[in-house]
Every structure is written in structure tokens, then in C-alpha cells.
Amino acid sequence: MFFEKHVFCCINKRPDSNPKGCCSSKHSEKLQTELKIKIKDLKLNKKIRINKSGCLDRCESGPVMVIYPEGVWYSFKNSEDIDEILNSHLLNNKIVGRLKI
């Protein structure tokens, strides 16, 4: 296996008029970049891959990410959520119940 974990963060952008909204309008790209930098700073980028994703079709819960191989979906809103997912799930394999969707 090349990566132990693979994280897909939706950064999809829809028109402002779209009733579903989009993850991009909720700062998903900034938060995805933040998570990617933290993984690299911890020198885990050879084990954990942080990817940008197009629409994951969970717009109403956005921004969202899905972590494989577990297939766990999260809604995250800020840096504190990113830190909790990183420290609990990515580093210690403990699902963050309050952010799981």
C-alpha cells in the first residue's frame, strides 16, 4: 500500500445562486491546505495523503472530507476541527463522533 490513509477534502465551487451551496464558499480550500501543511510538518506526507476533491455530494453538510481506507465522512468548519480530526483520527485511529456525518 502506498499510503496508509487517504483524505479527500471537497473544494467544489458552485454559483452563489445554487440552493445546495458549496464547500468552497465555506473555506474548504483554506482548511484543506492547512491540514496538508500540518501533515507535511509532522513528516507524515509519505503515509497520509491529503487531496483536494471535486464535489462529494454532501453540500448541505459542507465543508466535508472522507478518509480512506475507513470510509469515514466528516464535516469540518474551522482549524480546531482540523486539529481534532488530525490528532484523533489520523494519528490515533479514533473517530471524532461530533464531526462525523
PDB file of N, CA and C in Angstrom:
ATOM      1  N   MET A   1       0.851  -1.179   0.000  1.00  0.00           N
ATOM      2  CA  MET A   1       0.000   0.000   0.000  1.00  0.00           C
ATOM      3  C   MET A   1       0.894   1.238   0.000  1.00  0.00           C
ATOM      4  N   PHE A   2       0.575   2.180  -0.846  1.00  0.00           N
ATOM      5  CA  PHE A   2       1.385   3.382  -0.960  1.00  0.00           C
ATOM      6  C   PHE A   2       1.151   4.340   0.200  1.00  0.00           C
ATOM      7  N   PHE A   3      -0.125   4.628   0.510  1.00  0.00           N
ATOM      8  CA  PHE A   3      -0.474   5.475   1.649  1.00  0.00           C
ATOM      9  C   PHE A   3      -1.294   4.659   2.643  1.00  0.00           C
ATOM     10  N   GLU A   4      -1.099   4.921   3.921  1.00  0.00           N
ATOM     11  CA  GLU A   4      -1.903   4.255   4.943  1.00  0.00           C
ATOM     12  C   GLU A   4      -3.296   4.867   5.026  1.00  0.00           C
ATOM     13  N   LYS A   5      -3.375   6.180   4.807  1.00  0.00           N
ATOM     14  CA  LYS A   5      -4.656   6.891   4.825  1.00  0.00           C
ATOM     15  C   LYS A   5      -4.681   7.871   3.672  1.00  0.00           C
ATOM     16  N   HIS A   6      -5.865   8.036   3.139  1.00  0.00           N
ATOM     17  CA  HIS A   6      -6.073   8.957   2.023  1.00  0.00           C
ATOM     18  C   HIS A   6      -7.262   9.837   2.381  1.00  0.00           C
ATOM     19  N   VAL A   7      -7.055  11.158   2.415  1.00  0.00           N
ATOM     20  CA  VAL A   7      -8.082  12.105   2.826  1.00  0.00           C
ATOM     21  C   VAL A   7      -8.490  12.942   1.618  1.00  0.00           C
ATOM     22  N   PHE A   8      -9.773  12.919   1.305  1.00  0.00           N
ATOM     23  CA  PHE A   8     -10.311  13.728   0.205  1.00  0.00           C
ATOM     24  C   PHE A   8     -11.147  14.855   0.803  1.00  0.00           C
ATOM     25  N   CYS A   9     -10.739  16.091   0.549  1.00  0.00           N
ATOM     26  CA  CYS A   9     -11.440  17.278   1.045  1.00  0.00           C
ATOM     27  C   CYS A   9     -12.113  17.972  -0.131  1.00  0.00           C
ATOM     28  N   CYS A  10     -13.427  18.121  -0.052  1.00  0.00           N
ATOM     29  CA  CYS A  10     -14.154  18.783  -1.126  1.00  0.00           C
ATOM     30  C   CYS A  10     -13.806  20.267  -1.150  1.00  0.00           C
ATOM     31  N   ILE A  11     -13.463  20.753  -2.348  1.00  0.00           N
ATOM     32  CA  ILE A  11     -13.235  22.187  -2.542  1.00  0.00           C
ATOM     33  C   ILE A  11     -14.114  22.694  -3.692  1.00  0.00           C
ATOM     34  N   ASN A  12     -15.172  21.952  -3.973  1.00  0.00           N
ATOM     35  CA  ASN A  12     -16.034  22.291  -5.098  1.00  0.00           C
ATOM     36  C   ASN A  12     -16.632  23.692  -4.955  1.00  0.00           C
ATOM     37  N   LYS A  13     -16.725  24.389  -6.095  1.00  0.00           N
ATOM     38  CA  LYS A  13     -17.295  25.741  -6.135  1.00  0.00           C
ATOM     39  C   LYS A  13     -18.533  25.717  -7.021  1.00  0.00           C
ATOM     40  N   ARG A  14     -19.666  26.129  -6.464  1.00  0.00           N
ATOM     41  CA  ARG A  14     -20.923  26.277  -7.203  1.00  0.00           C
ATOM     42  C   ARG A  14     -21.250  27.762  -7.281  1.00  0.00           C
ATOM     43  N   PRO A  15     -22.112  28.135  -8.233  1.00  0.00           N
ATOM     44  CA  PRO A  15     -22.563  29.534  -8.275  1.00  0.00           C
ATOM     45  C   PRO A  15     -23.269  29.907  -6.969  1.00  0.00           C
ATOM     46  N   ASP A  16     -23.151  31.159  -6.560  1.00  0.00           N
ATOM     47  CA  ASP A  16     -23.784  31.630  -5.328  1.00  0.00           C
ATOM     48  C   ASP A  16     -25.288  31.383  -5.321  1.00  0.00           C
ATOM     49  N   SER A  17     -25.881  31.336  -6.489  1.00  0.00           N
ATOM     50  CA  SER A  17     -27.330  31.153  -6.594  1.00  0.00           C
ATOM     51  C   SER A  17     -27.776  29.705  -6.383  1.00  0.00           C
ATOM     52  N   ASN A  18     -26.836  28.762  -6.339  1.00  0.00           N
ATOM     53  CA  ASN A  18     -27.194  27.359  -6.186  1.00  0.00           C
ATOM     54  C   ASN A  18     -27.709  27.105  -4.770  1.00  0.00           C
ATOM     55  N   PRO A  19     -28.928  26.554  -4.644  1.00  0.00           N
ATOM     56  CA  PRO A  19     -29.516  26.344  -3.314  1.00  0.00           C
ATOM     57  C   PRO A  19     -28.768  25.314  -2.461  1.00  0.00           C
ATOM     58  N   LYS A  20     -28.000  24.415  -3.093  1.00  0.00           N
ATOM     59  CA  LYS A  20     -27.249  23.417  -2.318  1.00  0.00           C
ATOM     60  C   LYS A  20     -26.042  24.029  -1.626  1.00  0.00           C
ATOM     61  N   GLY A  21     -25.595  25.173  -2.115  1.00  0.00           N
ATOM     62  CA  GLY A  21     -24.375  25.765  -1.581  1.00  0.00           C
ATOM     63  C   GLY A  21     -23.166  24.979  -2.049  1.00  0.00           C
ATOM     64  N   CYS A  22     -22.023  25.264  -1.464  1.00  0.00           N
ATOM     65  CA  CYS A  22     -20.816  24.522  -1.825  1.00  0.00           C
ATOM     66  C   CYS A  22     -19.786  24.611  -0.709  1.00  0.00           C
ATOM     67  N   CYS A  23     -18.889  23.672  -0.715  1.00  0.00           N
ATOM     68  CA  CYS A  23     -17.847  23.628   0.303  1.00  0.00           C
ATOM     69  C   CYS A  23     -16.875  24.798   0.161  1.00  0.00           C
ATOM     70  N   SER A  24     -16.584  25.172  -1.070  1.00  0.00           N
ATOM     71  CA  SER A  24     -15.632  26.252  -1.306  1.00  0.00           C
ATOM     72  C   SER A  24     -16.051  27.553  -0.631  1.00  0.00           C
ATOM     73  N   SER A  25     -17.334  27.857  -0.658  1.00  0.00           N
ATOM     74  CA  SER A  25     -17.813  29.099  -0.039  1.00  0.00           C
ATOM     75  C   SER A  25     -17.707  29.062   1.484  1.00  0.00           C
ATOM     76  N   LYS A  26     -17.407  27.875   2.034  1.00  0.00           N
ATOM     77  CA  LYS A  26     -17.269  27.712   3.488  1.00  0.00           C
ATOM     78  C   LYS A  26     -15.801  27.487   3.869  1.00  0.00           C
ATOM     79  N   HIS A  27     -14.902  27.986   3.035  1.00  0.00           N
ATOM     80  CA  HIS A  27     -13.454  27.998   3.310  1.00  0.00           C
ATOM     81  C   HIS A  27     -12.783  26.629   3.262  1.00  0.00           C
ATOM     82  N   SER A  28     -13.334  25.719   2.484  1.00  0.00           N
ATOM     83  CA  SER A  28     -12.778  24.357   2.460  1.00  0.00           C
ATOM     84  C   SER A  28     -11.360  24.305   1.899  1.00  0.00           C
ATOM     85  N   GLU A  29     -11.053  25.124   0.915  1.00  0.00           N
ATOM     86  CA  GLU A  29      -9.708  25.055   0.329  1.00  0.00           C
ATOM     87  C   GLU A  29      -8.650  25.517   1.333  1.00  0.00           C
ATOM     88  N   LYS A  30      -8.946  26.573   2.072  1.00  0.00           N
ATOM     89  CA  LYS A  30      -8.020  27.065   3.107  1.00  0.00           C
ATOM     90  C   LYS A  30      -7.795  25.995   4.167  1.00  0.00           C
ATOM     91  N   LEU A  31      -8.863  25.336   4.589  1.00  0.00           N
ATOM     92  CA  LEU A  31      -8.751  24.307   5.623  1.00  0.00           C
ATOM     93  C   LEU A  31      -8.046  23.060   5.109  1.00  0.00           C
ATOM     94  N   GLN A  32      -8.286  22.705   3.851  1.00  0.00           N
ATOM     95  CA  GLN A  32      -7.590  21.566   3.246  1.00  0.00           C
ATOM     96  C   GLN A  32      -6.091  21.845   3.181  1.00  0.00           C
ATOM     97  N   THR A  33      -5.728  23.052   2.786  1.00  0.00           N
ATOM     98  CA  THR A  33      -4.319  23.436   2.725  1.00  0.00           C
ATOM     99  C   THR A  33      -3.692  23.403   4.108  1.00  0.00           C
ATOM    100  N   GLU A  34      -4.418  23.862   5.098  1.00  0.00           N
ATOM    101  CA  GLU A  34      -3.937  23.839   6.484  1.00  0.00           C
ATOM    102  C   GLU A  34      -3.646  22.411   6.939  1.00  0.00           C
ATOM    103  N   LEU A  35      -4.567  21.486   6.654  1.00  0.00           N
ATOM    104  CA  LEU A  35      -4.372  20.087   7.027  1.00  0.00           C
ATOM    105  C   LEU A  35      -3.159  19.507   6.293  1.00  0.00           C
ATOM    106  N   LYS A  36      -3.031  19.811   5.030  1.00  0.00           N
ATOM    107  CA  LYS A  36      -1.907  19.307   4.228  1.00  0.00           C
ATOM    108  C   LYS A  36      -0.567  19.790   4.800  1.00  0.00           C
ATOM    109  N   ILE A  37      -0.496  21.054   5.182  1.00  0.00           N
ATOM    110  CA  ILE A  37       0.732  21.611   5.755  1.00  0.00           C
ATOM    111  C   ILE A  37       1.056  20.935   7.085  1.00  0.00           C
ATOM    112  N   LYS A  38       0.044  20.709   7.908  1.00  0.00           N
ATOM    113  CA  LYS A  38       0.270  20.070   9.210  1.00  0.00           C
ATOM    114  C   LYS A  38       0.789  18.637   9.040  1.00  0.00           C
ATOM    115  N   ILE A  39       0.246  17.917   8.086  1.00  0.00           N
ATOM    116  CA  ILE A  39       0.712  16.553   7.812  1.00  0.00           C
ATOM    117  C   ILE A  39       2.165  16.581   7.343  1.00  0.00           C
ATOM    118  N   LYS A  40       2.474  17.538   6.475  1.00  0.00           N
ATOM    119  CA  LYS A  40       3.856  17.658   5.982  1.00  0.00           C
ATOM    120  C   LYS A  40       4.801  18.051   7.106  1.00  0.00           C
ATOM    121  N   ASP A  41       4.401  18.983   7.967  1.00  0.00           N
ATOM    122  CA  ASP A  41       5.232  19.406   9.091  1.00  0.00           C
ATOM    123  C   ASP A  41       5.521  18.248  10.050  1.00  0.00           C
ATOM    124  N   LEU A  42       4.569  17.336  10.175  1.00  0.00           N
ATOM    125  CA  LEU A  42       4.754  16.150  11.019  1.00  0.00           C
ATOM    126  C   LEU A  42       5.515  15.037  10.301  1.00  0.00           C
ATOM    127  N   LYS A  43       5.901  15.314   9.049  1.00  0.00           N
ATOM    128  CA  LYS A  43       6.626  14.357   8.207  1.00  0.00           C
ATOM    129  C   LYS A  43       5.827  13.064   7.993  1.00  0.00           C
ATOM    130  N   LEU A  44       4.507  13.245   7.866  1.00  0.00           N
ATOM    131  CA  LEU A  44       3.618  12.108   7.635  1.00  0.00           C
ATOM    132  C   LEU A  44       3.110  12.059   6.201  1.00  0.00           C
ATOM    133  N   ASN A  45       3.613  12.949   5.341  1.00  0.00           N
ATOM    134  CA  ASN A  45       3.102  13.029   3.978  1.00  0.00           C
ATOM    135  C   ASN A  45       3.453  11.814   3.119  1.00  0.00           C
ATOM    136  N   LYS A  46       4.276  10.928   3.604  1.00  0.00           N
ATOM    137  CA  LYS A  46       4.545   9.672   2.889  1.00  0.00           C
ATOM    138  C   LYS A  46       3.571   8.576   3.321  1.00  0.00           C
ATOM    139  N   LYS A  47       2.875   8.788   4.455  1.00  0.00           N
ATOM    140  CA  LYS A  47       1.924   7.811   4.972  1.00  0.00           C
ATOM    141  C   LYS A  47       0.473   8.266   4.807  1.00  0.00           C
ATOM    142  N   ILE A  48       0.264   9.591   4.881  1.00  0.00           N
ATOM    143  CA  ILE A  48      -1.086  10.146   4.816  1.00  0.00           C
ATOM    144  C   ILE A  48      -1.142  11.150   3.683  1.00  0.00           C
ATOM    145  N   ARG A  49      -2.047  10.940   2.760  1.00  0.00           N
ATOM    146  CA  ARG A  49      -2.188  11.821   1.593  1.00  0.00           C
ATOM    147  C   ARG A  49      -3.424  12.689   1.772  1.00  0.00           C
ATOM    148  N   ILE A  50      -3.241  13.998   1.654  1.00  0.00           N
ATOM    149  CA  ILE A  50      -4.339  14.957   1.743  1.00  0.00           C
ATOM    150  C   ILE A  50      -4.595  15.477   0.337  1.00  0.00           C
ATOM    151  N   ASN A  51      -5.785  15.197  -0.195  1.00  0.00           N
ATOM    152  CA  ASN A  51      -6.135  15.575  -1.560  1.00  0.00           C
ATOM    153  C   ASN A  51      -7.282  16.561  -1.621  1.00  0.00           C
ATOM    154  N   LYS A  52      -7.247  17.402  -2.634  1.00  0.00           N
ATOM    155  CA  LYS A  52      -8.413  18.207  -2.998  1.00  0.00           C
ATOM    156  C   LYS A  52      -9.350  17.305  -3.773  1.00  0.00           C
ATOM    157  N   SER A  53     -10.632  17.523  -3.605  1.00  0.00           N
ATOM    158  CA  SER A  53     -11.626  16.746  -4.320  1.00  0.00           C
ATOM    159  C   SER A  53     -12.648  17.681  -4.929  1.00  0.00           C
ATOM    160  N   GLY A  54     -13.223  17.235  -6.022  1.00  0.00           N
ATOM    161  CA  GLY A  54     -14.402  17.896  -6.550  1.00  0.00           C
ATOM    162  C   GLY A  54     -15.589  17.547  -5.673  1.00  0.00           C
ATOM    163  N   CYS A  55     -16.761  17.782  -6.158  1.00  0.00           N
ATOM    164  CA  CYS A  55     -17.977  17.601  -5.366  1.00  0.00           C
ATOM    165  C   CYS A  55     -18.109  16.169  -4.843  1.00  0.00           C
ATOM    166  N   LEU A  56     -18.328  16.067  -3.542  1.00  0.00           N
ATOM    167  CA  LEU A  56     -18.577  14.779  -2.897  1.00  0.00           C
ATOM    168  C   LEU A  56     -20.060  14.587  -2.606  1.00  0.00           C
ATOM    169  N   ASP A  57     -20.883  15.519  -3.052  1.00  0.00           N
ATOM    170  CA  ASP A  57     -22.346  15.465  -2.976  1.00  0.00           C
ATOM    171  C   ASP A  57     -22.878  15.405  -1.545  1.00  0.00           C
ATOM    172  N   ARG A  58     -22.212  16.091  -0.643  1.00  0.00           N
ATOM    173  CA  ARG A  58     -22.694  16.264   0.738  1.00  0.00           C
ATOM    174  C   ARG A  58     -22.707  17.761   1.049  1.00  0.00           C
ATOM    175  N   CYS A  59     -23.104  18.551   0.060  1.00  0.00           N
ATOM    176  CA  CYS A  59     -23.016  20.016   0.093  1.00  0.00           C
ATOM    177  C   CYS A  59     -23.660  20.622   1.336  1.00  0.00           C
ATOM    178  N   GLU A  60     -24.805  20.075   1.727  1.00  0.00           N
ATOM    179  CA  GLU A  60     -25.530  20.638   2.862  1.00  0.00           C
ATOM    180  C   GLU A  60     -24.772  20.466   4.177  1.00  0.00           C
ATOM    181  N   SER A  61     -23.797  19.564   4.215  1.00  0.00           N
ATOM    182  CA  SER A  61     -23.007  19.317   5.418  1.00  0.00           C
ATOM    183  C   SER A  61     -21.633  19.965   5.361  1.00  0.00           C
ATOM    184  N   GLY A  62     -21.354  20.653   4.274  1.00  0.00           N
ATOM    185  CA  GLY A  62     -20.011  21.114   3.977  1.00  0.00           C
ATOM    186  C   GLY A  62     -19.453  22.174   4.896  1.00  0.00           C
ATOM    187  N   PRO A  63     -18.131  22.309   4.849  1.00  0.00           N
ATOM    188  CA  PRO A  63     -17.226  21.506   4.049  1.00  0.00           C
ATOM    189  C   PRO A  63     -17.098  20.082   4.594  1.00  0.00           C
ATOM    190  N   VAL A  64     -16.809  19.166   3.680  1.00  0.00           N
ATOM    191  CA  VAL A  64     -16.720  17.759   4.050  1.00  0.00           C
ATOM    192  C   VAL A  64     -15.411  17.146   3.581  1.00  0.00           C
ATOM    193  N   MET A  65     -15.067  16.053   4.261  1.00  0.00           N
ATOM    194  CA  MET A  65     -13.938  15.223   3.843  1.00  0.00           C
ATOM    195  C   MET A  65     -14.326  13.776   4.076  1.00  0.00           C
ATOM    196  N   VAL A  66     -13.656  12.890   3.360  1.00  0.00           N
ATOM    197  CA  VAL A  66     -13.810  11.460   3.595  1.00  0.00           C
ATOM    198  C   VAL A  66     -12.406  10.874   3.718  1.00  0.00           C
ATOM    199  N   ILE A  67     -12.239  10.000   4.714  1.00  0.00           N
ATOM    200  CA  ILE A  67     -10.939   9.392   4.988  1.00  0.00           C
ATOM    201  C   ILE A  67     -11.013   7.908   4.668  1.00  0.00           C
ATOM    202  N   TYR A  68     -10.089   7.459   3.815  1.00  0.00           N
ATOM    203  CA  TYR A  68      -9.971   6.046   3.457  1.00  0.00           C
ATOM    204  C   TYR A  68      -8.660   5.503   3.997  1.00  0.00           C
ATOM    205  N   PRO A  69      -8.605   4.224   4.355  1.00  0.00           N
ATOM    206  CA  PRO A  69      -9.494   3.162   3.921  1.00  0.00           C
ATOM    207  C   PRO A  69     -10.759   2.993   4.772  1.00  0.00           C
ATOM    208  N   GLU A  70     -10.900   3.769   5.852  1.00  0.00           N
ATOM    209  CA  GLU A  70     -12.036   3.587   6.743  1.00  0.00           C
ATOM    210  C   GLU A  70     -13.376   3.980   6.126  1.00  0.00           C
ATOM    211  N   GLY A  71     -13.366   4.952   5.220  1.00  0.00           N
ATOM    212  CA  GLY A  71     -14.609   5.440   4.632  1.00  0.00           C
ATOM    213  C   GLY A  71     -15.405   6.304   5.601  1.00  0.00           C
ATOM    214  N   VAL A  72     -14.708   7.035   6.463  1.00  0.00           N
ATOM    215  CA  VAL A  72     -15.362   7.890   7.454  1.00  0.00           C
ATOM    216  C   VAL A  72     -15.491   9.305   6.879  1.00  0.00           C
ATOM    217  N   TRP A  73     -16.716   9.850   6.980  1.00  0.00           N
ATOM    218  CA  TRP A  73     -17.027  11.192   6.490  1.00  0.00           C
ATOM    219  C   TRP A  73     -17.085  12.164   7.654  1.00  0.00           C
ATOM    220  N   TYR A  74     -16.504  13.353   7.434  1.00  0.00           N
ATOM    221  CA  TYR A  74     -16.541  14.417   8.433  1.00  0.00           C
ATOM    222  C   TYR A  74     -17.014  15.721   7.816  1.00  0.00           C
ATOM    223  N   SER A  75     -17.684  16.502   8.629  1.00  0.00           N
ATOM    224  CA  SER A  75     -17.956  17.895   8.332  1.00  0.00           C
ATOM    225  C   SER A  75     -17.029  18.698   9.241  1.00  0.00           C
ATOM    226  N   PHE A  76     -16.311  19.641   8.665  1.00  0.00           N
ATOM    227  CA  PHE A  76     -15.368  20.445   9.440  1.00  0.00           C
ATOM    228  C   PHE A  76     -15.585  21.912   9.108  1.00  0.00           C
ATOM    229  N   LYS A  77     -15.448  22.759  10.107  1.00  0.00           N
ATOM    230  CA  LYS A  77     -15.763  24.178   9.922  1.00  0.00           C
ATOM    231  C   LYS A  77     -14.592  25.114  10.165  1.00  0.00           C
ATOM    232  N   ASN A  78     -13.587  24.669  10.936  1.00  0.00           N
ATOM    233  CA  ASN A  78     -12.529  25.585  11.343  1.00  0.00           C
ATOM    234  C   ASN A  78     -11.244  24.821  11.675  1.00  0.00           C
ATOM    235  N   SER A  79     -10.219  25.570  12.069  1.00  0.00           N
ATOM    236  CA  SER A  79      -8.915  24.982  12.394  1.00  0.00           C
ATOM    237  C   SER A  79      -8.992  24.021  13.575  1.00  0.00           C
ATOM    238  N   GLU A  80      -9.856  24.309  14.526  1.00  0.00           N
ATOM    239  CA  GLU A  80      -9.999  23.421  15.679  1.00  0.00           C
ATOM    240  C   GLU A  80     -10.523  22.057  15.249  1.00  0.00           C
ATOM    241  N   ASP A  81     -11.477  22.039  14.306  1.00  0.00           N
ATOM    242  CA  ASP A  81     -11.993  20.773  13.778  1.00  0.00           C
ATOM    243  C   ASP A  81     -10.888  20.007  13.050  1.00  0.00           C
ATOM    244  N   ILE A  82     -10.097  20.719  12.254  1.00  0.00           N
ATOM    245  CA  ILE A  82      -8.989  20.088  11.530  1.00  0.00           C
ATOM    246  C   ILE A  82      -8.011  19.458  12.525  1.00  0.00           C
ATOM    247  N   ASP A  83      -7.661  20.197  13.581  1.00  0.00           N
ATOM    248  CA  ASP A  83      -6.738  19.670  14.585  1.00  0.00           C
ATOM    249  C   ASP A  83      -7.300  18.434  15.273  1.00  0.00           C
ATOM    250  N   GLU A  84      -8.598  18.442  15.563  1.00  0.00           N
ATOM    251  CA  GLU A  84      -9.202  17.295  16.230  1.00  0.00           C
ATOM    252  C   GLU A  84      -9.211  16.063  15.323  1.00  0.00           C
ATOM    253  N   ILE A  85      -9.527  16.252  14.055  1.00  0.00           N
ATOM    254  CA  ILE A  85      -9.501  15.134  13.106  1.00  0.00           C
ATOM    255  C   ILE A  85      -8.070  14.609  12.948  1.00  0.00           C
ATOM    256  N   LEU A  86      -7.120  15.517  12.852  1.00  0.00           N
ATOM    257  CA  LEU A  86      -5.712  15.124  12.725  1.00  0.00           C
ATOM    258  C   LEU A  86      -5.259  14.323  13.946  1.00  0.00           C
ATOM    259  N   ASN A  87      -5.459  14.884  15.122  1.00  0.00           N
ATOM    260  CA  ASN A  87      -4.950  14.242  16.338  1.00  0.00           C
ATOM    261  C   ASN A  87      -5.704  12.973  16.708  1.00  0.00           C
ATOM    262  N   SER A  88      -7.002  12.973  16.552  1.00  0.00           N
ATOM    263  CA  SER A  88      -7.782  11.790  16.934  1.00  0.00           C
ATOM    264  C   SER A  88      -7.773  10.717  15.853  1.00  0.00           C
ATOM    265  N   HIS A  89      -8.264  11.062  14.660  1.00  0.00           N
ATOM    266  CA  HIS A  89      -8.447  10.048  13.623  1.00  0.00           C
ATOM    267  C   HIS A  89      -7.146   9.708  12.900  1.00  0.00           C
ATOM    268  N   LEU A  90      -6.493  10.725  12.356  1.00  0.00           N
ATOM    269  CA  LEU A  90      -5.339  10.442  11.505  1.00  0.00           C
ATOM    270  C   LEU A  90      -4.133   9.916  12.287  1.00  0.00           C
ATOM    271  N   LEU A  91      -3.940  10.394  13.502  1.00  0.00           N
ATOM    272  CA  LEU A  91      -2.786   9.951  14.284  1.00  0.00           C
ATOM    273  C   LEU A  91      -3.092   8.790  15.224  1.00  0.00           C
ATOM    274  N   ASN A  92      -4.340   8.695  15.705  1.00  0.00           N
ATOM    275  CA  ASN A  92      -4.654   7.690  16.736  1.00  0.00           C
ATOM    276  C   ASN A  92      -5.824   6.774  16.372  1.00  0.00           C
ATOM    277  N   ASN A  93      -6.320   6.849  15.156  1.00  0.00           N
ATOM    278  CA  ASN A  93      -7.377   5.958  14.662  1.00  0.00           C
ATOM    279  C   ASN A  93      -8.639   5.981  15.516  1.00  0.00           C
ATOM    280  N   LYS A  94      -8.944   7.147  16.098  1.00  0.00           N
ATOM    281  CA  LYS A  94     -10.168   7.306  16.890  1.00  0.00           C
ATOM    282  C   LYS A  94     -11.103   8.254  16.160  1.00  0.00           C
ATOM    283  N   ILE A  95     -12.270   7.765  15.794  1.00  0.00           N
ATOM    284  CA  ILE A  95     -13.250   8.560  15.061  1.00  0.00           C
ATOM    285  C   ILE A  95     -13.747   9.706  15.941  1.00  0.00           C
ATOM    286  N   VAL A  96     -13.868  10.880  15.343  1.00  0.00           N
ATOM    287  CA  VAL A  96     -14.363  12.075  16.041  1.00  0.00           C
ATOM    288  C   VAL A  96     -15.880  12.109  15.868  1.00  0.00           C
ATOM    289  N   GLY A  97     -16.584  11.597  16.854  1.00  0.00           N
ATOM    290  CA  GLY A  97     -18.037  11.438  16.771  1.00  0.00           C
ATOM    291  C   GLY A  97     -18.789  12.726  16.494  1.00  0.00           C
ATOM    292  N   ARG A  98     -18.377  13.823  17.090  1.00  0.00           N
ATOM    293  CA  ARG A  98     -19.119  15.081  16.945  1.00  0.00           C
ATOM    294  C   ARG A  98     -19.014  15.667  15.538  1.00  0.00           C
ATOM    295  N   LEU A  99     -18.009  15.248  14.754  1.00  0.00           N
ATOM    296  CA  LEU A  99     -17.832  15.776  13.396  1.00  0.00           C
ATOM    297  C   LEU A  99     -18.226  14.784  12.312  1.00  0.00           C
ATOM    298  N   LYS A 100     -18.504  13.556  12.703  1.00  0.00           N
ATOM    299  CA  LYS A 100     -18.833  12.503  11.736  1.00  0.00           C
ATOM    300  C   LYS A 100     -20.208  12.745  11.131  1.00  0.00           C
ATOM    301  N   ILE A 101     -20.299  12.512   9.820  1.00  0.00           N
ATOM    302  CA  ILE A 101     -21.598  12.596   9.141  1.00  0.00           C
ATOM    303  C   ILE A 101     -21.894  11.281   8.463  1.00  0.00           C
TER     304      ILE A 101
END
